[in-house]
XYZ file of C-alpha atoms in Angstrom:
351
model
C -75.074 37.861 -69.300
C -73.777 35.681 -65.422
C -71.147 33.966 -67.645
C -69.872 37.724 -69.060
C -69.432 38.798 -65.717
C -67.662 36.296 -64.743
C -65.359 36.132 -67.200
C -64.392 39.933 -67.501
C -64.092 39.832 -63.500
C -61.581 36.506 -64.079
C -59.875 39.110 -67.064
C -59.610 42.129 -64.975
C -58.436 39.835 -62.298
C -55.809 38.354 -64.369
C -54.275 41.711 -65.322
C -54.048 43.061 -62.429
C -51.953 39.892 -61.335
C -49.812 40.377 -64.181
C -49.482 44.301 -63.984
C -48.273 43.044 -59.929
C -45.805 40.788 -61.213
C -44.106 43.277 -63.757
C -43.828 45.389 -61.075
C -42.222 43.095 -58.497
C -39.921 42.461 -61.376
C -39.277 45.961 -61.376
C -38.393 47.259 -57.923
C -36.631 43.795 -58.121
C -34.055 45.178 -60.821
C -33.971 49.072 -59.565
C -33.208 47.993 -55.986
C -30.585 44.638 -56.399
C -27.789 46.977 -57.807
C -27.588 49.588 -54.903
C -27.524 46.830 -52.635
C -25.140 44.946 -53.851
C -23.023 47.666 -53.469
C -24.043 48.435 -49.887
C -23.094 45.042 -49.185
C -19.384 45.061 -51.511
C -18.409 47.952 -51.051
C -15.659 49.326 -47.803
C -13.835 51.866 -47.268
C -10.103 51.407 -48.727
C -12.168 48.760 -51.543
C -12.675 49.645 -55.146
C -15.994 47.704 -56.893
C -15.212 44.470 -58.249
C -14.795 44.452 -61.557
C -16.042 41.803 -64.310
C -13.316 40.419 -66.461
C -12.793 42.068 -69.209
C -14.700 40.402 -72.509
C -12.086 38.514 -74.965
C -12.157 39.935 -78.143
C -12.870 37.009 -80.659
C -10.173 34.917 -82.643
C -9.576 36.052 -85.888
C -10.372 33.424 -89.183
C -7.421 31.459 -89.097
C -6.593 31.640 -93.247
C -4.354 29.999 -95.684
C -2.444 33.578 -96.281
C -2.400 33.987 -92.573
C -0.790 30.836 -92.326
C 1.982 31.979 -94.583
C 2.488 35.321 -92.711
C 3.205 33.011 -89.583
C 6.089 31.480 -91.667
C 7.159 34.470 -92.889
C 7.653 36.513 -89.382
C 8.886 33.275 -87.924
C 6.013 32.527 -85.696
C 5.370 28.233 -84.696
C 1.980 27.466 -86.620
C 0.056 24.634 -83.468
C -1.780 22.713 -84.786
C -3.940 19.690 -83.011
C -6.521 17.143 -83.700
C -9.671 16.761 -82.812
C -12.594 14.141 -83.656
C -15.961 15.264 -82.035
C -17.648 19.020 -81.063
C -16.122 19.239 -77.212
C -12.578 18.733 -78.983
C -13.259 20.863 -81.701
C -14.175 23.154 -78.955
C -11.140 23.706 -76.587
C -9.046 23.973 -79.757
C -10.702 26.830 -81.176
C -10.969 28.579 -77.668
C -7.212 28.535 -76.533
C -5.388 28.971 -79.879
C -4.997 26.223 -82.158
C -4.471 27.469 -85.710
C -5.164 24.668 -88.058
C -7.497 21.821 -86.450
C -7.047 18.564 -87.975
C -9.242 15.843 -88.616
C -7.125 12.849 -88.193
C -7.456 10.081 -89.386
C -5.854 8.324 -86.080
C -9.617 8.677 -84.777
C -9.835 5.348 -86.474
C -7.216 3.747 -83.233
C -8.548 6.485 -80.448
C -11.333 7.065 -81.139
C -13.138 3.786 -83.258
C -10.918 0.929 -81.705
C -9.244 -0.026 -84.876
C -5.793 -1.688 -85.575
C -4.354 0.813 -87.533
C -6.088 3.944 -89.950
C -6.798 1.724 -92.678
C -9.987 0.421 -91.523
C -11.762 4.040 -91.460
C -13.927 4.303 -93.908
C -15.204 7.832 -95.562
C -18.088 7.509 -94.354
C -16.866 7.821 -91.009
C -14.025 10.215 -91.750
C -17.506 12.533 -92.698
C -19.736 11.891 -89.615
C -16.729 13.200 -87.373
C -15.488 16.164 -89.665
C -19.605 17.338 -89.037
C -18.836 17.123 -85.669
C -15.571 18.509 -85.486
C -17.599 21.760 -87.641
C -19.502 22.580 -85.483
C -17.265 23.124 -82.812
C -14.771 24.822 -85.228
C -15.360 29.019 -85.820
C -11.450 31.069 -86.081
C -9.116 27.378 -86.567
C -8.658 26.461 -90.135
C -10.406 23.185 -90.311
C -8.468 20.393 -92.544
C -8.779 16.427 -92.584
C -7.481 13.663 -93.709
C -8.597 11.636 -96.964
C -9.031 8.009 -95.230
C -7.256 5.383 -96.900
C -8.674 4.500 -100.657
C -10.143 7.262 -101.580
C -7.583 9.144 -103.722
C -6.082 5.608 -104.630
C -7.998 5.048 -107.932
C -7.562 8.267 -109.944
C -8.362 12.389 -110.114
C -11.219 11.543 -110.639
C -12.412 9.374 -107.200
C -9.438 11.946 -105.352
C -11.535 14.613 -106.815
C -15.258 13.153 -105.999
C -14.057 11.988 -102.550
C -12.077 15.532 -102.046
C -15.340 17.151 -102.738
C -17.810 14.995 -100.160
C -15.463 15.619 -97.220
C -16.007 19.875 -98.091
C -19.738 19.913 -98.732
C -20.511 16.761 -96.540
C -17.825 17.799 -93.990
C -17.909 21.228 -93.892
C -13.541 21.224 -93.367
C -12.445 23.552 -95.422
C -9.389 21.379 -96.992
C -7.937 17.991 -96.995
C -5.005 16.138 -95.935
C -3.092 13.818 -98.384
C -0.481 11.053 -97.585
C 2.221 10.517 -100.321
C 4.908 10.709 -101.719
C 5.572 12.944 -105.911
C 3.466 9.752 -107.171
C 0.258 12.152 -105.649
C 1.423 15.007 -106.780
C -1.248 14.550 -110.011
C -3.944 14.009 -107.863
C -3.055 16.844 -105.531
C -2.638 19.455 -108.684
C -6.055 17.751 -109.709
C -7.453 19.144 -106.752
C -5.880 22.062 -106.101
C -7.119 23.397 -109.650
C -10.355 23.409 -109.403
C -9.897 25.550 -105.477
C -9.426 22.678 -102.940
C -7.176 23.522 -100.819
C -5.004 20.628 -99.940
C -2.096 19.992 -96.783
C 0.397 17.558 -97.915
C 1.863 15.070 -95.993
C 5.366 13.194 -96.156
C 8.095 11.387 -94.439
C 6.765 8.442 -92.108
C 3.135 7.756 -93.692
C 1.252 6.009 -91.392
C -1.882 5.082 -94.097
C 1.177 3.229 -95.755
C 3.100 0.883 -92.312
C 2.757 -2.655 -93.544
C 4.295 -1.400 -96.510
C 7.163 0.159 -94.105
C 7.733 -2.159 -92.193
C 6.138 -0.857 -89.336
C 6.579 3.152 -87.876
C 10.094 3.951 -88.326
C 11.784 7.084 -89.040
C 12.433 7.657 -92.712
C 15.188 9.863 -94.215
C 17.850 8.330 -92.504
C 20.352 7.737 -95.215
C 21.292 10.948 -98.117
C 19.068 9.320 -100.571
C 16.171 8.813 -98.736
C 16.221 11.998 -97.295
C 16.570 13.012 -100.916
C 13.914 11.430 -102.097
C 11.554 12.972 -98.784
C 12.978 16.456 -100.089
C 11.878 16.255 -103.857
C 8.324 14.669 -103.126
C 7.927 17.749 -100.709
C 9.406 20.154 -103.598
C 6.895 18.919 -105.882
C 3.954 18.748 -103.899
C 4.392 22.713 -103.123
C 4.339 22.959 -106.903
C 1.549 21.524 -107.143
C -0.367 23.370 -104.925
C -0.109 21.739 -102.031
C -0.675 24.578 -99.315
C 1.545 23.213 -96.341
C 3.282 19.922 -95.962
C 3.424 18.022 -92.920
C 6.930 15.910 -92.292
C 6.121 13.080 -89.801
C 8.845 10.877 -87.937
C 12.225 12.502 -89.719
C 15.710 13.290 -88.892
C 15.464 17.094 -87.096
C 18.122 18.202 -90.120
C 16.626 16.569 -92.458
C 12.946 18.743 -91.439
C 15.269 22.217 -90.892
C 16.321 21.697 -94.753
C 13.470 21.093 -96.424
C 12.344 23.676 -94.260
C 14.576 26.268 -96.130
C 13.863 25.191 -99.279
C 10.566 25.265 -99.698
C 8.245 28.965 -99.668
C 5.111 26.819 -97.803
C 4.801 26.176 -94.119
C 6.022 23.064 -93.164
C 4.273 21.210 -89.940
C 6.465 18.525 -87.783
C 5.625 15.632 -85.696
C 8.274 13.910 -84.917
C 10.035 15.884 -87.098
C 12.119 18.557 -84.658
C 11.849 22.346 -83.684
C 12.921 23.479 -87.293
C 9.406 23.006 -88.743
C 6.952 26.280 -89.366
C 4.814 24.669 -86.602
C 3.694 21.109 -84.892
C 0.954 19.114 -85.019
C 0.512 16.293 -82.466
C -2.466 13.955 -81.800
C -5.845 14.948 -78.974
C -4.974 11.637 -77.064
C -1.130 11.835 -76.993
C -1.403 15.497 -75.480
C -4.127 14.873 -73.039
C -2.986 11.707 -71.974
C -6.070 9.669 -72.619
C -3.949 7.198 -75.442
C -2.918 3.683 -73.611
C -1.471 2.160 -76.296
C 2.478 2.787 -77.782
C 3.963 6.743 -76.782
C 5.953 7.395 -79.692
C 9.623 8.931 -78.524
C 7.866 12.627 -79.920
C 4.792 13.074 -78.178
C 5.101 15.148 -74.785
C 1.542 14.229 -72.816
C 0.751 18.134 -71.701
C -2.193 16.778 -69.271
C -3.315 13.763 -67.302
C -7.156 13.609 -68.381
C -6.718 9.288 -68.746
C -6.266 9.711 -64.352
C -8.551 12.063 -63.562
C -11.648 10.263 -66.097
C -10.633 6.997 -64.338
C -11.132 8.484 -61.049
C -14.226 10.232 -62.065
C -16.139 6.905 -62.886
C -14.686 4.592 -59.739
C -16.303 7.359 -57.747
C -19.816 7.546 -59.457
C -19.494 3.600 -59.931
C -18.520 4.031 -55.893
C -21.115 6.294 -55.209
C -24.241 5.265 -56.987
C -23.404 1.357 -55.289
C -23.436 3.207 -51.809
C -26.354 4.869 -52.016
C -24.843 8.357 -51.740
C -26.029 9.641 -55.718
C -28.417 10.730 -55.959
C -29.451 12.775 -52.314
C -33.010 13.482 -52.574
C -32.896 17.297 -51.153
C -30.306 18.075 -53.884
C -30.277 16.333 -56.474
C -34.143 14.448 -56.715
C -37.511 16.674 -57.247
C -40.724 16.584 -54.779
C -43.993 15.926 -55.050
C -46.966 17.463 -52.852
C -47.854 14.966 -50.122
C -51.326 15.307 -51.245
C -50.343 15.096 -54.437
C -48.980 11.772 -54.199
C -52.014 10.199 -51.815
C -53.983 11.330 -54.949
C -52.338 9.042 -57.134
C -52.582 6.006 -55.097
C -55.563 6.456 -53.882
C -56.307 6.679 -58.187
C -54.620 3.686 -58.132
C -56.289 1.962 -55.391
C -52.938 1.157 -54.104
C -53.202 1.069 -49.593
C -50.293 -0.291 -49.479
C -46.932 1.384 -50.269
C -44.587 3.845 -48.131
C -42.064 5.311 -49.626
C -38.767 8.023 -47.311
C -35.921 9.104 -49.063
C -32.673 6.825 -47.825
C -30.395 8.500 -45.772
C -27.364 9.076 -46.668
C -24.912 5.636 -45.977
C -21.652 7.138 -44.176
C -18.160 5.984 -45.791
């Protein structure tokens, strides 16, 4: 009986404390807005207004890309390789996010894109997909994944859609791959084609050289683009070809063209993330324009962090550490039988 009475009394005190906590919360909610208004509203000043939330972007589709082409509104394409870069592209107006096989060089340190495997590409596709909402998500089919035949091409593309969660695939090649493109588009797998300079074939091309500078080679690129359009490609990338040739090909096609080093006459433009942000320390192509200087900021941040750790200014005990009651640390030392250990936070070292 005595135990029951103690339990009942404890329960009553607990409920009362909860009620007091709830009442405090209610009073805070009712009073704080009034205090805030009183402190911020002065004669002649209007109440501070929160910025209106931006409406969510509409999902970019193949149909909306064709509409942009018809309206002559340039299409924006940017590569992304992980969740943060995908989020940035999705948030700030990019129409197509491309998981480019350029990640072989800029992310994985390979000397060329030909070293990238399908499994490596799938890993990055999944990360980018998690950060992509509005843009159409396209990924490069890696070197060798569509060369053996139509069945292997379909099998690899299906993996990219199912496991990589992308919405379309991009294939490098001319009219010789039109049959494989048609094999994909006929079963509902959207394909972006890629003609002109083909980085996956850079060895056969004797390097990264401008293509289509003669009438014959330019005509070959044109006819490849027409064949790929006929095979069902919804868009075609034109890389490193003369501006006039790119503009003419664009005028002959009924699908959007995306230029990279192909001048302003295309339906849209694509660049590599690291070229845009200035983080790539390798060769800078003529057609690249750097829109940011992230490399310098990264270097500054890393150097500042290393310096702060070494000179003892990071972390600061009060601002960047957690406290423990003196009594508790003393109890711990007593439990351990340690009567000698002492510690006091280091003083901030002057620069």
